[in-house]
Amino acid sequence: MSTATAPEAAVKPVSMAQALQRAMRDAMADDPTVHVMGEDVGQLGGVFRVTDGLQKEFGEERVTDTPLAEAGILGAAVGMAMYGLRPVVEMQFDAFAYPAFEQLISHVSRMRNRTRGAMPLPIVVRVPYGGGIGGVEHHCDSSEAYYMATPGLHVVTPATVEDAYGLLRAAIASDDPVVFLEPKRLYWAKEQWEPREVAPIGRAVVRRPGRSATLITYGPSVPVCMEAAEAATAEGWDLEVVDLRSLVPFDDETVTASVRRTGRAVVVHESQGFGGPGGEIAARVTERCFHHLEAPVLRVAGFDIPYPPPMLERHHLPGVDRVLDAVARLQWEAES
């Protein structure tokens, strides 16, 4: 009989949606206090099938289809967390979450501070967000600025399959409330993947090293910046791409180290420019890197309008050409 061992099974491509489902499944298997709730998360498995199969495995008491009432969903989650459970709430689409803002701002974000740390609220609010799927108004908002501006919340957004699993597991395990923003246009992006430890919440990662300038981005704009960085080589630019992963807490250390090394920076995101996340990020970079900057920090963002109809979204969303146009405006003539 041969003693040769069989080769290890090949790692299969996995989509971001599958990785998120696996994260919730593994968390529920490990911890009976984890409950999933939201509109159509049970029998249907969610609009994007991210919760597919969870109710069949864990039952209706732990994977609960709720009424169409976002304020009630999150309000119920507050009570559950106060009594020792770890609810994972799905808001079906980004703009559907707005009716729940009062609960989020008045209770979820404040409870730990209000009780001097005695009562944390370990709630994860999953929000499919952003454009790129041809959705109509109220189905494609980039609402991260609202959450970032609410003290007491952690705000996280993955851009890879690996981070989708790792960051969601970390969010569910956290005693702080986490708004978990899922880029819906990346739900079906596949990677070779198996579960492993990733950088924690609050840490950015360099997705592509470079020397000429830094592209600071997150979520759905990470693939755009990676493509732009590859295209930029034809112009002689070697662009570094920093994936923030966590908007709150913000990783100043990784971002400033990159910008101090390259001397130039462009912030890229789908959210609006005025009052958007890029303004805060640019200010933090300027304050910490002023004497290292060769040019002002620029922003490439969605336009300051309500989300446009599907036929027009390609003009609204930052693309490779707009990113490269911004890089071209980083005062390269100063080096000649």
mmCIF file of C-alpha atoms in Angstrom:
data_model
loop_
_atom_site.group_PDB
_atom_site.id
_atom_site.type_symbol
_atom_site.label_atom_id
_atom_site.label_comp_id
_atom_site.label_asym_id
_atom_site.label_seq_id
_atom_site.Cartn_x
_atom_site.Cartn_y
_atom_site.Cartn_z
ATOM 1 C CA MET A 1 0.000 0.000 0.000
ATOM 2 C CA SER A 2 1.347 3.404 -0.900
ATOM 3 C CA THR A 3 2.224 5.703 1.989
ATOM 4 C CA ALA A 4 2.000 8.867 -0.087
ATOM 5 C CA THR A 5 -0.359 11.426 1.396
ATOM 6 C CA ALA A 6 -3.088 13.031 -0.651
ATOM 7 C CA PRO A 7 -2.414 16.622 -1.672
ATOM 8 C CA GLU A 8 -4.200 19.293 0.307
ATOM 9 C CA ALA A 9 -7.482 20.399 -1.157
ATOM 10 C CA ALA A 10 -7.101 23.448 -3.351
ATOM 11 C CA VAL A 11 -8.329 26.693 -1.877
ATOM 12 C CA LYS A 12 -11.517 27.607 -3.735
ATOM 13 C CA PRO A 13 -12.512 31.084 -4.881
ATOM 14 C CA VAL A 14 -14.950 32.666 -2.433
ATOM 15 C CA SER A 15 -17.095 35.768 -2.888
ATOM 16 C CA MET A 16 -17.320 38.566 -0.355
ATOM 17 C CA ALA A 17 -20.970 37.675 0.280
ATOM 18 C CA GLN A 18 -19.950 34.095 1.077
ATOM 19 C CA ALA A 19 -17.177 35.259 3.394
ATOM 20 C CA LEU A 20 -19.593 37.492 5.300
ATOM 21 C CA GLN A 21 -22.066 34.626 5.625
ATOM 22 C CA ARG A 22 -19.279 32.381 6.879
ATOM 23 C CA ALA A 23 -18.247 35.011 9.444
ATOM 24 C CA MET A 24 -21.765 35.169 10.901
ATOM 25 C CA ARG A 25 -22.146 31.401 10.820
ATOM 26 C CA ASP A 26 -18.843 30.815 12.619
ATOM 27 C CA ALA A 27 -19.615 33.514 15.190
ATOM 28 C CA MET A 28 -23.042 32.006 15.884
ATOM 29 C CA ALA A 29 -21.557 28.520 16.215
ATOM 30 C CA ASP A 30 -18.940 29.783 18.662
ATOM 31 C CA ASP A 31 -21.206 32.034 20.745
ATOM 32 C CA PRO A 32 -24.893 31.337 21.467
ATOM 33 C CA THR A 33 -25.467 35.007 22.351
ATOM 34 C CA VAL A 34 -24.982 36.079 18.699
ATOM 35 C CA HIS A 35 -28.325 36.732 16.978
ATOM 36 C CA VAL A 36 -28.968 37.886 13.404
ATOM 37 C CA MET A 37 -32.010 40.022 12.650
ATOM 38 C CA GLY A 38 -33.378 42.189 9.867
ATOM 39 C CA GLU A 39 -35.789 42.344 6.951
ATOM 40 C CA ASP A 40 -35.812 39.096 4.936
ATOM 41 C CA VAL A 41 -32.621 37.762 6.540
ATOM 42 C CA GLY A 42 -34.190 34.420 7.427
ATOM 43 C CA GLN A 43 -36.192 32.433 4.907
ATOM 44 C CA LEU A 44 -35.021 34.508 1.928
ATOM 45 C CA GLY A 45 -31.420 34.734 3.125
ATOM 46 C CA GLY A 46 -31.247 38.492 2.599
ATOM 47 C CA VAL A 47 -31.651 40.555 -0.570
ATOM 48 C CA PHE A 48 -28.011 39.823 -1.423
ATOM 49 C CA ARG A 49 -28.149 36.290 0.063
ATOM 50 C CA VAL A 50 -25.526 37.186 2.663
ATOM 51 C CA THR A 51 -27.501 35.403 5.406
ATOM 52 C CA ASP A 52 -28.423 32.454 3.218
ATOM 53 C CA GLY A 53 -28.858 29.231 5.182
ATOM 54 C CA LEU A 54 -28.387 30.730 8.632
ATOM 55 C CA GLN A 55 -32.009 30.411 9.732
ATOM 56 C CA LYS A 56 -32.149 26.798 8.571
ATOM 57 C CA GLU A 57 -29.070 25.999 10.658
ATOM 58 C CA PHE A 58 -29.739 28.076 13.778
ATOM 59 C CA GLY A 59 -33.520 28.466 13.829
ATOM 60 C CA GLU A 60 -35.920 31.401 13.815
ATOM 61 C CA GLU A 61 -35.098 32.442 17.389
ATOM 62 C CA ARG A 62 -31.508 33.298 16.426
ATOM 63 C CA VAL A 63 -32.062 34.406 12.817
ATOM 64 C CA THR A 64 -35.169 36.547 12.896
ATOM 65 C CA ASP A 65 -37.149 38.123 10.078
ATOM 66 C CA THR A 66 -38.362 41.490 11.339
ATOM 67 C CA PRO A 67 -41.116 43.895 10.268
ATOM 68 C CA LEU A 68 -40.210 46.678 7.835
ATOM 69 C CA ALA A 69 -39.372 49.100 10.624
ATOM 70 C CA GLU A 70 -35.712 50.024 10.928
ATOM 71 C CA ALA A 71 -36.164 52.102 14.085
ATOM 72 C CA GLY A 72 -37.899 49.148 15.703
ATOM 73 C CA ILE A 73 -35.229 46.711 14.540
ATOM 74 C CA LEU A 74 -32.397 48.723 16.044
ATOM 75 C CA GLY A 75 -34.417 49.607 19.143
ATOM 76 C CA ALA A 76 -34.994 45.898 19.749
ATOM 77 C CA ALA A 77 -31.275 45.282 19.271
ATOM 78 C CA VAL A 78 -30.503 47.863 21.964
ATOM 79 C CA GLY A 79 -32.666 45.979 24.435
ATOM 80 C CA MET A 80 -31.127 42.649 23.442
ATOM 81 C CA ALA A 81 -27.596 43.980 23.921
ATOM 82 C CA MET A 82 -28.502 45.448 27.315
ATOM 83 C CA TYR A 83 -29.556 41.960 28.403
ATOM 84 C CA GLY A 84 -26.324 40.285 27.304
ATOM 85 C CA LEU A 85 -26.942 39.281 23.686
ATOM 86 C CA ARG A 86 -24.862 40.218 20.629
ATOM 87 C CA PRO A 87 -27.289 41.230 17.884
ATOM 88 C CA VAL A 88 -26.098 41.533 14.285
ATOM 89 C CA VAL A 89 -28.592 43.807 12.525
ATOM 90 C CA GLU A 90 -28.938 44.048 8.762
ATOM 91 C CA MET A 91 -30.203 47.267 7.219
ATOM 92 C CA GLN A 92 -31.339 46.062 3.804
ATOM 93 C CA PHE A 93 -29.957 49.036 1.874
ATOM 94 C CA ASP A 94 -27.854 52.036 2.902
ATOM 95 C CA ALA A 95 -30.598 54.679 2.798
ATOM 96 C CA PHE A 96 -33.104 52.346 4.460
ATOM 97 C CA ALA A 97 -31.097 52.837 7.661
ATOM 98 C CA TYR A 98 -32.039 56.501 8.055
ATOM 99 C CA PRO A 99 -35.237 55.891 10.086
ATOM 100 C CA ALA A 100 -33.038 54.129 12.674
ATOM 101 C CA PHE A 101 -30.719 57.116 13.152
ATOM 102 C CA GLU A 102 -32.472 58.293 16.303
ATOM 103 C CA GLN A 103 -31.798 54.968 18.012
ATOM 104 C CA LEU A 104 -28.242 54.899 16.709
ATOM 105 C CA ILE A 105 -27.361 58.410 17.834
ATOM 106 C CA SER A 106 -29.383 58.674 21.045
ATOM 107 C CA HIS A 107 -28.744 55.208 22.467
ATOM 108 C CA VAL A 108 -26.347 52.933 20.577
ATOM 109 C CA SER A 109 -23.514 55.450 20.401
ATOM 110 C CA ARG A 110 -23.970 56.827 23.936
ATOM 111 C CA MET A 111 -24.872 53.951 26.230
ATOM 112 C CA ARG A 112 -21.348 52.960 27.210
ATOM 113 C CA ASN A 113 -20.416 56.559 28.027
ATOM 114 C CA ARG A 114 -23.766 57.196 29.721
ATOM 115 C CA THR A 115 -23.178 54.287 32.115
ATOM 116 C CA ARG A 116 -19.467 55.054 32.678
ATOM 117 C CA GLY A 117 -18.533 51.864 30.906
ATOM 118 C CA ALA A 118 -20.843 49.619 32.914
ATOM 119 C CA MET A 119 -23.112 48.794 29.962
ATOM 120 C CA PRO A 120 -21.441 48.280 26.585
ATOM 121 C CA LEU A 121 -23.691 47.660 23.584
ATOM 122 C CA PRO A 122 -22.092 44.942 21.419
ATOM 123 C CA ILE A 123 -24.241 45.614 18.365
ATOM 124 C CA VAL A 124 -23.145 45.218 14.748
ATOM 125 C CA VAL A 125 -25.188 47.188 12.218
ATOM 126 C CA ARG A 126 -24.526 45.737 8.768
ATOM 127 C CA VAL A 127 -25.210 48.232 5.986
ATOM 128 C CA PRO A 128 -24.852 47.357 2.273
ATOM 129 C CA TYR A 129 -23.680 50.678 0.842
ATOM 130 C CA GLY A 130 -22.382 52.495 -2.209
ATOM 131 C CA GLY A 131 -23.113 52.369 -5.909
ATOM 132 C CA GLY A 132 -22.067 50.426 -8.945
ATOM 133 C CA ILE A 133 -25.044 48.036 -9.150
ATOM 134 C CA GLY A 134 -27.472 50.154 -11.151
ATOM 135 C CA GLY A 135 -29.714 50.791 -8.165
ATOM 136 C CA VAL A 136 -32.142 53.661 -7.826
ATOM 137 C CA GLU A 137 -32.291 56.396 -5.183
ATOM 138 C CA HIS A 138 -32.336 55.088 -1.576
ATOM 139 C CA HIS A 139 -30.524 51.954 -2.741
ATOM 140 C CA CYS A 140 -27.029 53.295 -3.450
ATOM 141 C CA ASP A 141 -26.126 55.962 -0.872
ATOM 142 C CA SER A 142 -22.642 56.381 0.548
ATOM 143 C CA SER A 143 -23.644 57.378 4.067
ATOM 144 C CA GLU A 144 -20.398 56.793 5.939
ATOM 145 C CA ALA A 145 -19.921 60.469 6.855
ATOM 146 C CA TYR A 146 -23.005 60.373 9.095
ATOM 147 C CA TYR A 147 -21.639 57.450 11.076
ATOM 148 C CA MET A 148 -18.119 58.887 11.259
ATOM 149 C CA ALA A 149 -19.555 62.091 12.726
ATOM 150 C CA THR A 150 -21.265 60.197 15.572
ATOM 151 C CA PRO A 151 -18.903 59.731 18.549
ATOM 152 C CA GLY A 152 -19.173 56.330 20.177
ATOM 153 C CA LEU A 153 -19.438 54.279 16.995
ATOM 154 C CA HIS A 154 -16.798 52.229 15.254
ATOM 155 C CA VAL A 155 -17.101 52.398 11.467
ATOM 156 C CA VAL A 156 -15.567 49.609 9.389
ATOM 157 C CA THR A 157 -15.629 48.767 5.676
ATOM 158 C CA PRO A 158 -13.876 45.828 3.983
ATOM 159 C CA ALA A 159 -12.577 45.833 0.432
ATOM 160 C CA THR A 160 -11.388 42.222 0.198
ATOM 161 C CA VAL A 161 -12.858 38.792 0.853
ATOM 162 C CA GLU A 162 -10.269 38.231 3.564
ATOM 163 C CA ASP A 163 -11.199 41.435 5.385
ATOM 164 C CA ALA A 164 -14.917 40.772 4.959
ATOM 165 C CA TYR A 165 -14.564 37.666 7.085
ATOM 166 C CA GLY A 166 -11.902 38.898 9.507
ATOM 167 C CA LEU A 167 -13.349 42.331 10.187
ATOM 168 C CA LEU A 168 -16.903 41.031 10.646
ATOM 169 C CA ARG A 169 -15.695 38.434 13.142
ATOM 170 C CA ALA A 170 -13.844 41.196 15.004
ATOM 171 C CA ALA A 171 -16.899 43.468 14.886
ATOM 172 C CA ILE A 172 -19.169 40.790 16.348
ATOM 173 C CA ALA A 173 -16.651 40.096 19.120
ATOM 174 C CA SER A 174 -16.269 43.801 19.963
ATOM 175 C CA ASP A 175 -18.008 45.288 22.998
ATOM 176 C CA ASP A 176 -18.295 48.595 21.133
ATOM 177 C CA PRO A 177 -21.082 49.152 18.605
ATOM 178 C CA VAL A 178 -19.829 48.762 15.044
ATOM 179 C CA VAL A 179 -21.395 50.092 11.852
ATOM 180 C CA PHE A 180 -20.188 47.559 9.306
ATOM 181 C CA LEU A 181 -20.377 49.023 5.804
ATOM 182 C CA GLU A 182 -20.443 46.386 3.074
ATOM 183 C CA PRO A 183 -19.636 47.589 -0.484
ATOM 184 C CA LYS A 184 -22.477 45.983 -2.370
ATOM 185 C CA ARG A 185 -20.711 46.193 -5.730
ATOM 186 C CA LEU A 186 -17.980 43.923 -4.288
ATOM 187 C CA TYR A 187 -20.366 41.270 -2.946
ATOM 188 C CA TRP A 188 -19.684 39.030 -5.938
ATOM 189 C CA ALA A 189 -15.947 39.685 -6.255
ATOM 190 C CA LYS A 190 -14.126 36.403 -5.688
ATOM 191 C CA GLU A 191 -10.694 35.617 -4.268
ATOM 192 C CA GLN A 192 -8.777 32.509 -3.303
ATOM 193 C CA TRP A 193 -9.354 32.488 0.440
ATOM 194 C CA GLU A 194 -9.399 30.528 3.626
ATOM 195 C CA PRO A 195 -10.059 32.003 7.104
ATOM 196 C CA ARG A 196 -7.037 33.513 8.799
ATOM 197 C CA GLU A 197 -6.234 36.398 11.084
ATOM 198 C CA VAL A 198 -6.252 39.885 9.580
ATOM 199 C CA ALA A 199 -5.175 43.289 10.861
ATOM 200 C CA PRO A 200 -7.547 44.419 13.645
ATOM 201 C CA ILE A 201 -10.190 47.115 13.551
ATOM 202 C CA GLY A 202 -8.409 50.462 13.614
ATOM 203 C CA ARG A 203 -5.525 49.477 11.337
ATOM 204 C CA ALA A 204 -5.064 50.437 7.692
ATOM 205 C CA VAL A 205 -3.010 48.347 5.278
ATOM 206 C CA VAL A 206 -0.853 49.209 2.278
ATOM 207 C CA ARG A 207 -2.352 47.310 -0.654
ATOM 208 C CA ARG A 208 0.294 48.465 -3.124
ATOM 209 C CA PRO A 209 3.639 50.055 -2.229
ATOM 210 C CA GLY A 210 4.820 53.054 -4.219
ATOM 211 C CA ARG A 211 7.091 56.088 -4.164
ATOM 212 C CA SER A 212 5.420 58.884 -6.153
ATOM 213 C CA ALA A 213 2.151 59.579 -4.309
ATOM 214 C CA THR A 214 -0.335 57.925 -1.942
ATOM 215 C CA LEU A 215 -3.912 57.050 -2.845
ATOM 216 C CA ILE A 216 -5.916 56.908 0.413
ATOM 217 C CA THR A 217 -9.137 55.000 0.000
ATOM 218 C CA TYR A 218 -11.486 52.363 1.383
ATOM 219 C CA GLY A 219 -14.315 49.982 0.539
ATOM 220 C CA PRO A 220 -15.606 50.079 -3.053
ATOM 221 C CA SER A 221 -12.935 52.531 -4.204
ATOM 222 C CA VAL A 222 -10.004 50.254 -3.372
ATOM 223 C CA PRO A 223 -10.214 48.243 -6.638
ATOM 224 C CA VAL A 224 -10.543 51.533 -8.561
ATOM 225 C CA CYS A 225 -7.361 52.867 -6.964
ATOM 226 C CA MET A 226 -5.502 49.612 -7.571
ATOM 227 C CA GLU A 227 -6.433 49.810 -11.257
ATOM 228 C CA ALA A 228 -5.447 53.475 -11.378
ATOM 229 C CA ALA A 229 -2.082 52.701 -9.796
ATOM 230 C CA GLU A 230 -1.363 50.081 -12.447
ATOM 231 C CA ALA A 231 -2.395 52.469 -15.228
ATOM 232 C CA ALA A 232 -0.238 55.244 -13.738
ATOM 233 C CA THR A 233 2.960 53.348 -14.426
ATOM 234 C CA ALA A 234 2.607 54.338 -18.090
ATOM 235 C CA GLU A 235 2.932 57.970 -16.982
ATOM 236 C CA GLY A 236 5.955 57.241 -14.821
ATOM 237 C CA TRP A 237 4.063 57.430 -11.514
ATOM 238 C CA ASP A 238 4.561 54.776 -8.855
ATOM 239 C CA LEU A 239 1.471 55.094 -6.675
ATOM 240 C CA GLU A 240 1.036 53.656 -3.206
ATOM 241 C CA VAL A 241 -2.494 52.510 -2.278
ATOM 242 C CA VAL A 242 -3.576 52.613 1.376
ATOM 243 C CA ASP A 243 -6.802 50.799 2.264
ATOM 244 C CA LEU A 244 -8.162 52.401 5.448
ATOM 245 C CA ARG A 245 -10.445 49.424 6.326
ATOM 246 C CA SER A 246 -11.487 51.257 9.501
ATOM 247 C CA LEU A 247 -12.811 54.823 9.285
ATOM 248 C CA VAL A 248 -13.314 54.998 13.067
ATOM 249 C CA PRO A 249 -10.908 54.392 14.767
ATOM 250 C CA PHE A 250 -8.684 56.026 12.143
ATOM 251 C CA ASP A 251 -5.137 54.759 11.603
ATOM 252 C CA ASP A 252 -3.119 57.983 11.489
ATOM 253 C CA GLU A 253 0.145 56.087 11.873
ATOM 254 C CA THR A 254 -0.066 54.042 8.665
ATOM 255 C CA VAL A 255 -1.521 56.879 6.604
ATOM 256 C CA THR A 256 0.972 59.528 7.706
ATOM 257 C CA ALA A 257 3.933 57.160 7.311
ATOM 258 C CA SER A 258 2.905 56.599 3.696
ATOM 259 C CA VAL A 259 2.357 60.288 2.884
ATOM 260 C CA ARG A 260 5.604 61.344 4.549
ATOM 261 C CA ARG A 261 7.376 58.809 2.360
ATOM 262 C CA THR A 262 5.720 59.818 -0.928
ATOM 263 C CA GLY A 263 5.121 63.548 -0.319
ATOM 264 C CA ARG A 264 1.799 63.634 -2.159
ATOM 265 C CA ALA A 265 -1.702 62.289 -1.472
ATOM 266 C CA VAL A 266 -5.120 61.887 -3.076
ATOM 267 C CA VAL A 267 -8.162 60.741 -1.082
ATOM 268 C CA VAL A 268 -10.670 58.705 -3.102
ATOM 269 C CA HIS A 269 -14.213 57.746 -2.088
ATOM 270 C CA GLU A 270 -17.757 57.506 -3.504
ATOM 271 C CA SER A 271 -19.346 59.712 -0.840
ATOM 272 C CA GLN A 272 -19.975 63.376 -1.644
ATOM 273 C CA GLY A 273 -17.032 65.780 -1.567
ATOM 274 C CA PHE A 274 -18.534 68.597 0.517
ATOM 275 C CA GLY A 275 -18.736 67.445 4.128
ATOM 276 C CA GLY A 276 -17.579 63.994 3.103
ATOM 277 C CA PRO A 277 -14.941 61.756 4.724
ATOM 278 C CA GLY A 278 -12.202 63.089 2.436
ATOM 279 C CA GLY A 279 -12.250 66.501 4.102
ATOM 280 C CA GLU A 280 -11.469 65.021 7.521
ATOM 281 C CA ILE A 281 -8.847 62.693 6.091
ATOM 282 C CA ALA A 282 -7.161 65.507 4.136
ATOM 283 C CA ALA A 283 -7.120 67.716 7.237
ATOM 284 C CA ARG A 284 -5.526 64.984 9.361
ATOM 285 C CA VAL A 285 -2.889 64.331 6.717
ATOM 286 C CA THR A 286 -2.115 68.044 6.303
ATOM 287 C CA GLU A 287 -1.795 68.600 10.062
ATOM 288 C CA ARG A 288 0.591 65.674 10.476
ATOM 289 C CA CYS A 289 2.546 65.811 7.211
ATOM 290 C CA PHE A 290 2.672 69.528 6.358
ATOM 291 C CA HIS A 291 6.455 69.763 6.102
ATOM 292 C CA HIS A 292 6.622 66.588 4.008
ATOM 293 C CA LEU A 293 4.003 67.576 1.432
ATOM 294 C CA GLU A 294 5.076 68.585 -2.081
ATOM 295 C CA ALA A 295 1.492 69.519 -3.058
ATOM 296 C CA PRO A 296 -1.925 70.028 -1.440
ATOM 297 C CA VAL A 297 -3.879 66.906 -0.537
ATOM 298 C CA LEU A 298 -6.527 66.410 -3.232
ATOM 299 C CA ARG A 299 -9.874 64.608 -3.182
ATOM 300 C CA VAL A 300 -11.728 62.544 -5.764
ATOM 301 C CA ALA A 301 -15.293 61.970 -4.651
ATOM 302 C CA GLY A 302 -18.889 61.589 -5.699
ATOM 303 C CA PHE A 303 -20.613 64.793 -6.718
ATOM 304 C CA ASP A 304 -22.583 66.892 -4.232
ATOM 305 C CA ILE A 305 -25.949 65.639 -5.428
ATOM 306 C CA PRO A 306 -28.485 62.992 -4.415
ATOM 307 C CA TYR A 307 -27.547 59.661 -5.959
ATOM 308 C CA PRO A 308 -28.308 59.802 -9.695
ATOM 309 C CA PRO A 309 -30.403 57.403 -11.794
ATOM 310 C CA PRO A 310 -28.712 54.144 -12.881
ATOM 311 C CA MET A 311 -27.912 55.401 -16.394
ATOM 312 C CA LEU A 312 -25.868 58.251 -14.938
ATOM 313 C CA GLU A 313 -24.047 56.587 -12.051
ATOM 314 C CA ARG A 314 -20.922 55.936 -14.119
ATOM 315 C CA HIS A 315 -20.433 59.712 -14.309
ATOM 316 C CA HIS A 316 -21.010 60.151 -10.574
ATOM 317 C CA LEU A 317 -18.711 57.470 -9.216
ATOM 318 C CA PRO A 318 -14.958 58.121 -9.085
ATOM 319 C CA GLY A 319 -13.239 56.125 -11.808
ATOM 320 C CA VAL A 320 -9.699 55.515 -12.958
ATOM 321 C CA ASP A 321 -9.626 58.572 -15.235
ATOM 322 C CA ARG A 322 -10.715 60.947 -12.458
ATOM 323 C CA VAL A 323 -8.133 59.483 -10.092
ATOM 324 C CA LEU A 324 -5.352 59.894 -12.662
ATOM 325 C CA ASP A 325 -6.495 63.452 -13.421
ATOM 326 C CA ALA A 326 -6.100 64.278 -9.723
ATOM 327 C CA VAL A 327 -2.653 62.685 -9.607
ATOM 328 C CA ALA A 328 -1.660 64.810 -12.597
ATOM 329 C CA ARG A 329 -2.583 67.946 -10.592
ATOM 330 C CA LEU A 330 -0.160 67.189 -7.734
ATOM 331 C CA GLN A 331 2.294 69.922 -8.843
ATOM 332 C CA TRP A 332 4.841 67.650 -10.478
ATOM 333 C CA GLU A 333 6.341 70.662 -12.249
ATOM 334 C CA ALA A 334 7.935 71.624 -8.918
ATOM 335 C CA GLU A 335 10.353 68.706 -9.386
ATOM 336 C CA SER A 336 11.528 69.763 -12.856
#
